[in-house]
Short mmCIF file of C-alpha atoms in Angstrom, two decimals:
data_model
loop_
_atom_site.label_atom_id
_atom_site.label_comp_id
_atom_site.label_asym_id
_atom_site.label_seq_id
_atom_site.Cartn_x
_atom_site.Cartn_y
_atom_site.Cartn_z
CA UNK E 1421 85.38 89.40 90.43
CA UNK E 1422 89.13 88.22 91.33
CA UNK E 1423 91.76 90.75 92.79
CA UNK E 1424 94.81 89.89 90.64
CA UNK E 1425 97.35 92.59 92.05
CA UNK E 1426 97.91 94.68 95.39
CA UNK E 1427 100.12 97.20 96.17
CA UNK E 1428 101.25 97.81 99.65
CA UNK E 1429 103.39 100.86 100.72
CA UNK E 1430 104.71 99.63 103.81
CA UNK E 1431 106.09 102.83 105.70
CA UNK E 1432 106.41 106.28 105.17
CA UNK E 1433 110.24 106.73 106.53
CA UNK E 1434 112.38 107.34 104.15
CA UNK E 1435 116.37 108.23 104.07
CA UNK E 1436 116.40 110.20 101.51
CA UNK E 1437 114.37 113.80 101.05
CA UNK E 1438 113.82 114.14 97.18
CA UNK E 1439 112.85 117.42 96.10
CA UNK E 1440 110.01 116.37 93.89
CA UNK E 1441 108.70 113.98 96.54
CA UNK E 1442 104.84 114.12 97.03
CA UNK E 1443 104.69 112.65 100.01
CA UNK E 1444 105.78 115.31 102.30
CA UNK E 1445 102.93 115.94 104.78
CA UNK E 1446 103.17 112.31 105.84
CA UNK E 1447 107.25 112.90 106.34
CA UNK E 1448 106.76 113.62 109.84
CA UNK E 1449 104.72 110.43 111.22
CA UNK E 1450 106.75 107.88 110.00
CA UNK E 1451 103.46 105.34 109.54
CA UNK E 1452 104.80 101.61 109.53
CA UNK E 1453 102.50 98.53 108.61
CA UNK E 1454 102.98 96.09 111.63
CA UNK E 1455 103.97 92.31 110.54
CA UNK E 1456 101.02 91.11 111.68
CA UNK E 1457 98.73 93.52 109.58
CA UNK E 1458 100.91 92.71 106.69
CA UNK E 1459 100.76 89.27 106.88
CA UNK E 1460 96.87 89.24 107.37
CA UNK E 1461 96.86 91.80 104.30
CA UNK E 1462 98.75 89.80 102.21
CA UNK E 1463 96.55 86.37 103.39
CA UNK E 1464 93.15 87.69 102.39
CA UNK E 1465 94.81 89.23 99.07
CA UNK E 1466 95.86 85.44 98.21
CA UNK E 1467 92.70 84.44 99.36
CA UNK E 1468 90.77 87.24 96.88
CA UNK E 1469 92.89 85.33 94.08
CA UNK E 1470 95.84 88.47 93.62
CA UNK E 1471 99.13 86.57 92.48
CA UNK E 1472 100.77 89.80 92.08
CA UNK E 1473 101.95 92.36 95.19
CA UNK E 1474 103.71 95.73 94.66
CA UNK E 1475 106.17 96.91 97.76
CA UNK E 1476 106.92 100.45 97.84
CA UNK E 1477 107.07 103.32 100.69
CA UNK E 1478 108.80 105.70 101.56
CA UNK E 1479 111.49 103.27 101.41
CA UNK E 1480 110.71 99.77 101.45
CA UNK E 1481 114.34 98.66 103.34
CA UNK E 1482 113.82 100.59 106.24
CA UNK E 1483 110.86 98.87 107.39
CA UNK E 1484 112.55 96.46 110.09
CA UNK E 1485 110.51 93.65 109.15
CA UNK E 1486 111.25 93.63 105.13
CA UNK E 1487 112.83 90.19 105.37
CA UNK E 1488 110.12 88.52 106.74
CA UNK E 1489 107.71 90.45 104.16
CA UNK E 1490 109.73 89.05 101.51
CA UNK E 1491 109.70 85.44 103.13
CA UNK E 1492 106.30 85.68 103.21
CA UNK E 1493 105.24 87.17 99.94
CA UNK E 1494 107.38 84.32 98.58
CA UNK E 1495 105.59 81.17 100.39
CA UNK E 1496 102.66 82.93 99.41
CA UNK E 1497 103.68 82.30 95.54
CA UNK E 1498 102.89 85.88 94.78
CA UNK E 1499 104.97 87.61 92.00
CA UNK E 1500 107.13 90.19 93.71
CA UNK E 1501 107.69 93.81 92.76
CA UNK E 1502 109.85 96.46 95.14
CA UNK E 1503 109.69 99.67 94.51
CA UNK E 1504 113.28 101.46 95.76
CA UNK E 1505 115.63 104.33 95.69
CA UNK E 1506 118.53 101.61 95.75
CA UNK E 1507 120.65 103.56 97.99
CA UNK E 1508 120.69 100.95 100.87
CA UNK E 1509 120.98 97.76 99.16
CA UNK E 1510 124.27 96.10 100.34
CA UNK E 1511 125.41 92.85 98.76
CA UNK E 1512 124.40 91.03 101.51
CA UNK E 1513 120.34 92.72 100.52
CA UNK E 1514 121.14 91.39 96.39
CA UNK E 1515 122.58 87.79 98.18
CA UNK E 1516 118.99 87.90 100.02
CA UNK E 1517 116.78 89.02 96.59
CA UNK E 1518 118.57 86.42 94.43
CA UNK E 1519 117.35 83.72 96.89
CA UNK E 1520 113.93 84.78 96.34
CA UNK E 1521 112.43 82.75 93.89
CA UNK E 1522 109.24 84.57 92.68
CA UNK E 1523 110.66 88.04 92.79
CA UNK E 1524 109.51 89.65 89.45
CA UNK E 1525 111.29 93.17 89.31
CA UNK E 1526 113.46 95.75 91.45
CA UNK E 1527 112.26 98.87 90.61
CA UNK E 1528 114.81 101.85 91.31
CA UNK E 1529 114.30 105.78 90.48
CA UNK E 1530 117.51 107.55 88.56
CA UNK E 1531 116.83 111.37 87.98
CA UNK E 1532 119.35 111.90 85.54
CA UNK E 1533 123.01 111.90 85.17
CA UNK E 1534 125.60 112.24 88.06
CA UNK E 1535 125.00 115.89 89.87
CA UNK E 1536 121.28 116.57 88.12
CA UNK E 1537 120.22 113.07 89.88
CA UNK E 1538 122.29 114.21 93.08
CA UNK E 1539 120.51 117.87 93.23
CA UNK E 1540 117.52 116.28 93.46
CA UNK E 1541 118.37 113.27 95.49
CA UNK E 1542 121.20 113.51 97.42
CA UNK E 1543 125.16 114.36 97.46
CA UNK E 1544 127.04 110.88 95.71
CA UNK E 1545 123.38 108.85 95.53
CA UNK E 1546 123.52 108.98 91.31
CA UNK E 1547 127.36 106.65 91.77
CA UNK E 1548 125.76 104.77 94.83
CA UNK E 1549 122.57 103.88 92.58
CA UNK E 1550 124.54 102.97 89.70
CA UNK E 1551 126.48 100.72 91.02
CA UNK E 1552 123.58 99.02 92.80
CA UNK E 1553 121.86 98.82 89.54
CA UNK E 1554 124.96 97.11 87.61
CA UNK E 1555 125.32 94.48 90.63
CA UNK E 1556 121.65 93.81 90.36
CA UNK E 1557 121.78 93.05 86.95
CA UNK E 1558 124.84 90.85 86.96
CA UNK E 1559 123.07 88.92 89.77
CA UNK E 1560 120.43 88.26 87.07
CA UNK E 1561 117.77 90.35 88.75
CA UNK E 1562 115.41 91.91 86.78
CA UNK E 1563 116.00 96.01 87.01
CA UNK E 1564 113.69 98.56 86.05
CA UNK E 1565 114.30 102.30 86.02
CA UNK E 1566 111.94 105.19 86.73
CA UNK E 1567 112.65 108.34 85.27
CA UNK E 1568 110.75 111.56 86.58
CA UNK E 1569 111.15 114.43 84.10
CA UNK E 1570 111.83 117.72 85.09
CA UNK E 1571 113.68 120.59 84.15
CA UNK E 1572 117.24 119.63 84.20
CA UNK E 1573 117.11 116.65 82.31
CA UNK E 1574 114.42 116.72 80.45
CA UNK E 1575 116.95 117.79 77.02
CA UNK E 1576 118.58 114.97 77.62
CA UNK E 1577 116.38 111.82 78.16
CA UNK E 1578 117.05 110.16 75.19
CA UNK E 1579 120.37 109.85 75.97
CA UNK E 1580 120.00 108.54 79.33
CA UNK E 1581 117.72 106.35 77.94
CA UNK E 1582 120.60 105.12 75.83
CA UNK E 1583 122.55 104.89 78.93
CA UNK E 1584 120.28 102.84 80.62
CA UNK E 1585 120.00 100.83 78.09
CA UNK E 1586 123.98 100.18 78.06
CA UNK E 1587 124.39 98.50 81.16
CA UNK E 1588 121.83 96.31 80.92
CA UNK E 1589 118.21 98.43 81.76
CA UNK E 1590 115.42 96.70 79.72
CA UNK E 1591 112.40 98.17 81.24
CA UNK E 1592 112.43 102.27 81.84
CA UNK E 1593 109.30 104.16 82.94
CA UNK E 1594 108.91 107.96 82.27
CA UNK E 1595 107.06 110.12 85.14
CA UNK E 1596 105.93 113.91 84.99
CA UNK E 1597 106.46 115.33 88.40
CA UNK E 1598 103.21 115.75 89.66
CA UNK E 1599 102.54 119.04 91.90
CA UNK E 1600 102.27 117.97 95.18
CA UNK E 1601 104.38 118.23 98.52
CA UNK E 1602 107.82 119.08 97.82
CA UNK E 1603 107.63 120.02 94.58
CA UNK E 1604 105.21 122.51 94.68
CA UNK E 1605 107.74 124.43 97.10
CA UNK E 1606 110.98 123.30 94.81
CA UNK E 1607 108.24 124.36 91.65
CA UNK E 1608 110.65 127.13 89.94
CA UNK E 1609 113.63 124.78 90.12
CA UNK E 1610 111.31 121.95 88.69
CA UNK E 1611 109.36 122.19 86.51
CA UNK E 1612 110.15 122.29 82.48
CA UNK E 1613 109.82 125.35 80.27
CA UNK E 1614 107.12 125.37 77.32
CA UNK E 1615 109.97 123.53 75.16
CA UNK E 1616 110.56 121.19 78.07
CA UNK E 1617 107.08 120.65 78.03
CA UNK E 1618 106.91 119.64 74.42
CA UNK E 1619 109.89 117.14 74.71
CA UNK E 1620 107.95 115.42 77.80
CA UNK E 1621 105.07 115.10 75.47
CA UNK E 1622 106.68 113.64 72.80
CA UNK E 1623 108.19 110.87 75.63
CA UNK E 1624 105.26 109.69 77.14
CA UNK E 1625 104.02 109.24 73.10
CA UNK E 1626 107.04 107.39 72.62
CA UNK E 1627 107.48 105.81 75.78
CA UNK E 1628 105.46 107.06 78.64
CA UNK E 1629 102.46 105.67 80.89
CA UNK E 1630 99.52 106.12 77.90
CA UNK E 1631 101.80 103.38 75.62
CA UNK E 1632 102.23 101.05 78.45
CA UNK E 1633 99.81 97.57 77.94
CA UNK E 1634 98.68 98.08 81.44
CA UNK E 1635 95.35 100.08 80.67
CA UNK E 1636 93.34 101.56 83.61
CA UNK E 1637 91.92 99.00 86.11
CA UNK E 1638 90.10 100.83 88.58
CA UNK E 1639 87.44 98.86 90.42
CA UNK E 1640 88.30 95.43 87.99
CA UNK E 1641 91.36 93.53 89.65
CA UNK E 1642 93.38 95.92 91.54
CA UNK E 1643 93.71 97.45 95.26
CA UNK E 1644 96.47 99.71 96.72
CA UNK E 1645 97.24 99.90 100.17
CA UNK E 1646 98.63 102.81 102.06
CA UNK E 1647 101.13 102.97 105.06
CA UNK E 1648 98.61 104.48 107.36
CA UNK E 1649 96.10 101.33 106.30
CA UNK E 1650 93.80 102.87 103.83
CA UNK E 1651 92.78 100.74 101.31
CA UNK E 1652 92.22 102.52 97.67
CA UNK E 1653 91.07 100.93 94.57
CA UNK E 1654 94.72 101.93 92.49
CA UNK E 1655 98.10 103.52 92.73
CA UNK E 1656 96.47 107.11 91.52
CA UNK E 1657 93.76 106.90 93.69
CA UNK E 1658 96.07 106.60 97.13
CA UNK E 1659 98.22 109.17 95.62
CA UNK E 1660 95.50 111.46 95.42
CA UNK E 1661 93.67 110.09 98.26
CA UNK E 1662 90.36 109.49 96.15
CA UNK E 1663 87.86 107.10 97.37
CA UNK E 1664 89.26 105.55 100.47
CA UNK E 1665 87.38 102.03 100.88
CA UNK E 1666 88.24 101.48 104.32
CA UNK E 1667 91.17 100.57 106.10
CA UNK E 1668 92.94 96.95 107.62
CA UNK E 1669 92.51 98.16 110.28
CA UNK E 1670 89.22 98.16 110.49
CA UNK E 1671 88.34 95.38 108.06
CA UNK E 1672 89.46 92.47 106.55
CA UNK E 1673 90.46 92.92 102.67
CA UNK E 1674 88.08 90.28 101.73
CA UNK E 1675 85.14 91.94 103.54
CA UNK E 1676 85.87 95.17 101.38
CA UNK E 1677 86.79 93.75 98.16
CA UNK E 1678 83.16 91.77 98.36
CA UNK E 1679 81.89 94.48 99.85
CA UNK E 1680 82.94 96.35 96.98
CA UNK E 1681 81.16 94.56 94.38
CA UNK E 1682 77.81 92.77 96.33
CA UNK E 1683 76.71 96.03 97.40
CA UNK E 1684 77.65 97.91 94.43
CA UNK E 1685 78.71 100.91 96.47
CA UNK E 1686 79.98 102.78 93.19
CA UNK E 1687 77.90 102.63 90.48
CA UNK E 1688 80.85 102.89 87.94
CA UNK E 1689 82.29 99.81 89.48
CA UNK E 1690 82.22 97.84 85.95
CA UNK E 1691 82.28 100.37 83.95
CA UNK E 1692 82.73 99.85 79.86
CA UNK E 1693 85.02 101.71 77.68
CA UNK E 1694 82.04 102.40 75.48
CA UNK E 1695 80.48 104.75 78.10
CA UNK E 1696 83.42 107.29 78.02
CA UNK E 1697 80.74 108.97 75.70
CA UNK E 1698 83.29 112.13 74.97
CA UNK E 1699 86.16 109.75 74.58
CA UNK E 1700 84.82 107.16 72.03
CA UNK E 1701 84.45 109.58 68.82
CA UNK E 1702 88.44 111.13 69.68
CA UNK E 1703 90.98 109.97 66.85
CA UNK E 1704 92.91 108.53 69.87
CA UNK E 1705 90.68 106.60 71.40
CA UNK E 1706 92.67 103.20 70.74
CA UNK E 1707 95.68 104.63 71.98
CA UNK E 1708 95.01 105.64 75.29
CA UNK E 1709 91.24 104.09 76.38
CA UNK E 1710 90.33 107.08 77.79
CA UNK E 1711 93.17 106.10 80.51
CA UNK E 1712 92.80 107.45 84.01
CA UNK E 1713 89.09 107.84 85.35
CA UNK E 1714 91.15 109.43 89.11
CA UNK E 1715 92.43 112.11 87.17
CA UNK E 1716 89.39 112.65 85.37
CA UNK E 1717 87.04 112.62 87.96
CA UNK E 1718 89.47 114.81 90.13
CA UNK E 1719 89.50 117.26 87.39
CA UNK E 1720 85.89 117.91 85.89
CA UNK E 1721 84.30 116.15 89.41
CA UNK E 1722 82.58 113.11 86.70
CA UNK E 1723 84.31 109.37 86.13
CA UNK E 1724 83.50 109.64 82.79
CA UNK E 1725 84.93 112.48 81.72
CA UNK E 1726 88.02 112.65 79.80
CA UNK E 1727 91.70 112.04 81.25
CA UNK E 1728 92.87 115.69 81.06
CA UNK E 1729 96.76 114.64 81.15
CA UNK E 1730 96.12 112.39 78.14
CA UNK E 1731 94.26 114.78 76.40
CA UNK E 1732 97.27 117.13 77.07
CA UNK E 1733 99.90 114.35 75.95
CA UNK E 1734 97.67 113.21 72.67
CA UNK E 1735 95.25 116.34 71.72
CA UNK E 1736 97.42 118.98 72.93
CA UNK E 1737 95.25 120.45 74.72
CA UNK E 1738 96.01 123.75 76.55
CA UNK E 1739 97.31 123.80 80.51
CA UNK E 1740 98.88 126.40 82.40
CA UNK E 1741 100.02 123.80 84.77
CA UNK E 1742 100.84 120.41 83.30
CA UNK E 1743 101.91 119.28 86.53
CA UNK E 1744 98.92 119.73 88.41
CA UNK E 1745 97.10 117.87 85.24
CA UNK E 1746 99.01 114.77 86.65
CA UNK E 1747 96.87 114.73 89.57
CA UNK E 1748 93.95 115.44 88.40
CA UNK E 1749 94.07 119.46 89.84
CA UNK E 1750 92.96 122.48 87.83
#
């Protein structure tokens, strides 16, 4: 089996302190890959076959050594992703992005319009992130948005969308906030009402993660890598901390990703579609594949289970807390 794509969140330190941020019990060690571990990480990931690597955080640009990351990532050939709140990109950081020539996307998180996306982000970061965006764009780099839904501007998403779309935003992602770390404390400011709720539905339908082509890949060609050096087999999985497969510190990544799939250590490793036995007969079975097997094994405790969130999103079903759904939590 080839690895096609890794995803490495490089540190935990962050300058900003969102109020939906899940990430808030590792806030206070500030965990930082080392160069070295990075480079050998990204090394045996070439050497597994990925041509794709994801950098996110915390913050990507605060790790000290981002340039050389980048350097490398390029001579490596891999397709580059960077995942980023765009408030400290400087022209001198967009002269140093346009010279890379395998960066793919810039991915940058705008919560809504001017003081919504400063409430939960920061005094003056919604102008600050704009403008980044704009000179992005008219540097020709590729720009996507994430959006995460919540309560104040969830009635008007469309028209940010719209926005978005005005200066120059071809890709936009839609996220539920998911409750975990910060938002479960910032939960009554938050989280949508029941009509909120049935807008954010009707977005991920239209828009959201169960429309995008890139199905679940859990255990085929994917592994996600965390700033303290765990190694999980997808972005859900590290965010929910779900089958940890070892760590670089430990091991190479080519020892576990062949260790993986020799020894066969999960027996759902290659898993077919036609197995989701409760998921095959549903009317939306072709829409959504019976998309996340984290969230349903987190929720019901079996991998082949149903996705709970995108039976919420597609069946309607019932939840008293959509937001724990996202995770996987009852």
């Amino acid at each position: 089996m080839k690895l096609d794509f890794v995803e490495i969140a490089i540190t935990s330190e962050c300058n900003l302190l969102c109020k939906h941020c899940y990430q808030k019990d590792d806030k206070d060690h500030e965990y930082k890959l080392p160069l070295d571990v990075v480079t050998r990480v990204m090394a045996d990931a070439k050497s597994c076959g990925a041509n794709k690597v994801q950098f996110t955080g915390g913050e990507f640009f605060t790790h000290p050594n981002f340039e050389e990351i980048l350097d490398l990532a390029n001579n490596l050939n891999f397709s580059i992703n960077i995942s980023t709140n765009g408030t400290l990109l400087s022209d001198n950081h967009i002269i140093l992005l346009r010279s890379i020539k395998n960066l793919d996307t810039i991915f940058i998180s705008i919560d809504g319009f001017d003081e919504d996306h400063d409430w939960m982000r920061g005094t003056g970061t919604f102008n600050k992130t704009i403008q980044i965006v704009k000179k992005l764009i008219n540097s020709d780099i590729h720009v996507g948005i994430i959006v995460t839904m919540n309560k104040r501007n969830v009635f008007y998403l469309e028209e940010l969308i719209l926005y978005l779309g005005s200066i120059g935003v071809e890709n936009i992602s839609l996220l539920n906030i998911g409750a975990a770390g910060f938002a479960l404390e910032n939960a009554q400011h938050l989280l949508p009402s029941k009509n909120g709720l049935k807008i954010i539905r009707n977005f991920y339908r239209k828009y959201g993660e169960i429309n995008s082509s890139e199905k679940c890949k859990i255990f085929s060609n994917v592994l996600s890598i965390n700033y303290d050096g765990t190694i999980y087999p997808c972005t859900m999985a590290k965010s929910t901390r779900t089958f940890p497969l070892g760590s670089v510190y430990d091991n190479s990544l080519i020892d576990i990703w062949n260790t993986i799939f020799m020894e066969n250590k999960y027996s759902f490793i290659n898993f077919k579609r036609g197995e989701l036995k409760e998921c095959v007969t549903c009317d939306f079975f072709q829409e959504c594949e019976g998309r996340c097997r984290i969230r349903a094994y987190k929720y019901s405790g079996n991998f082949f289970a149903p996705d709970p969130f995108a039976c919420w999103i597609y069946k309607e079903m019932e939840a008293e807390n959509v937001q724990k759904l996202m995770f996987g939590a009852r």
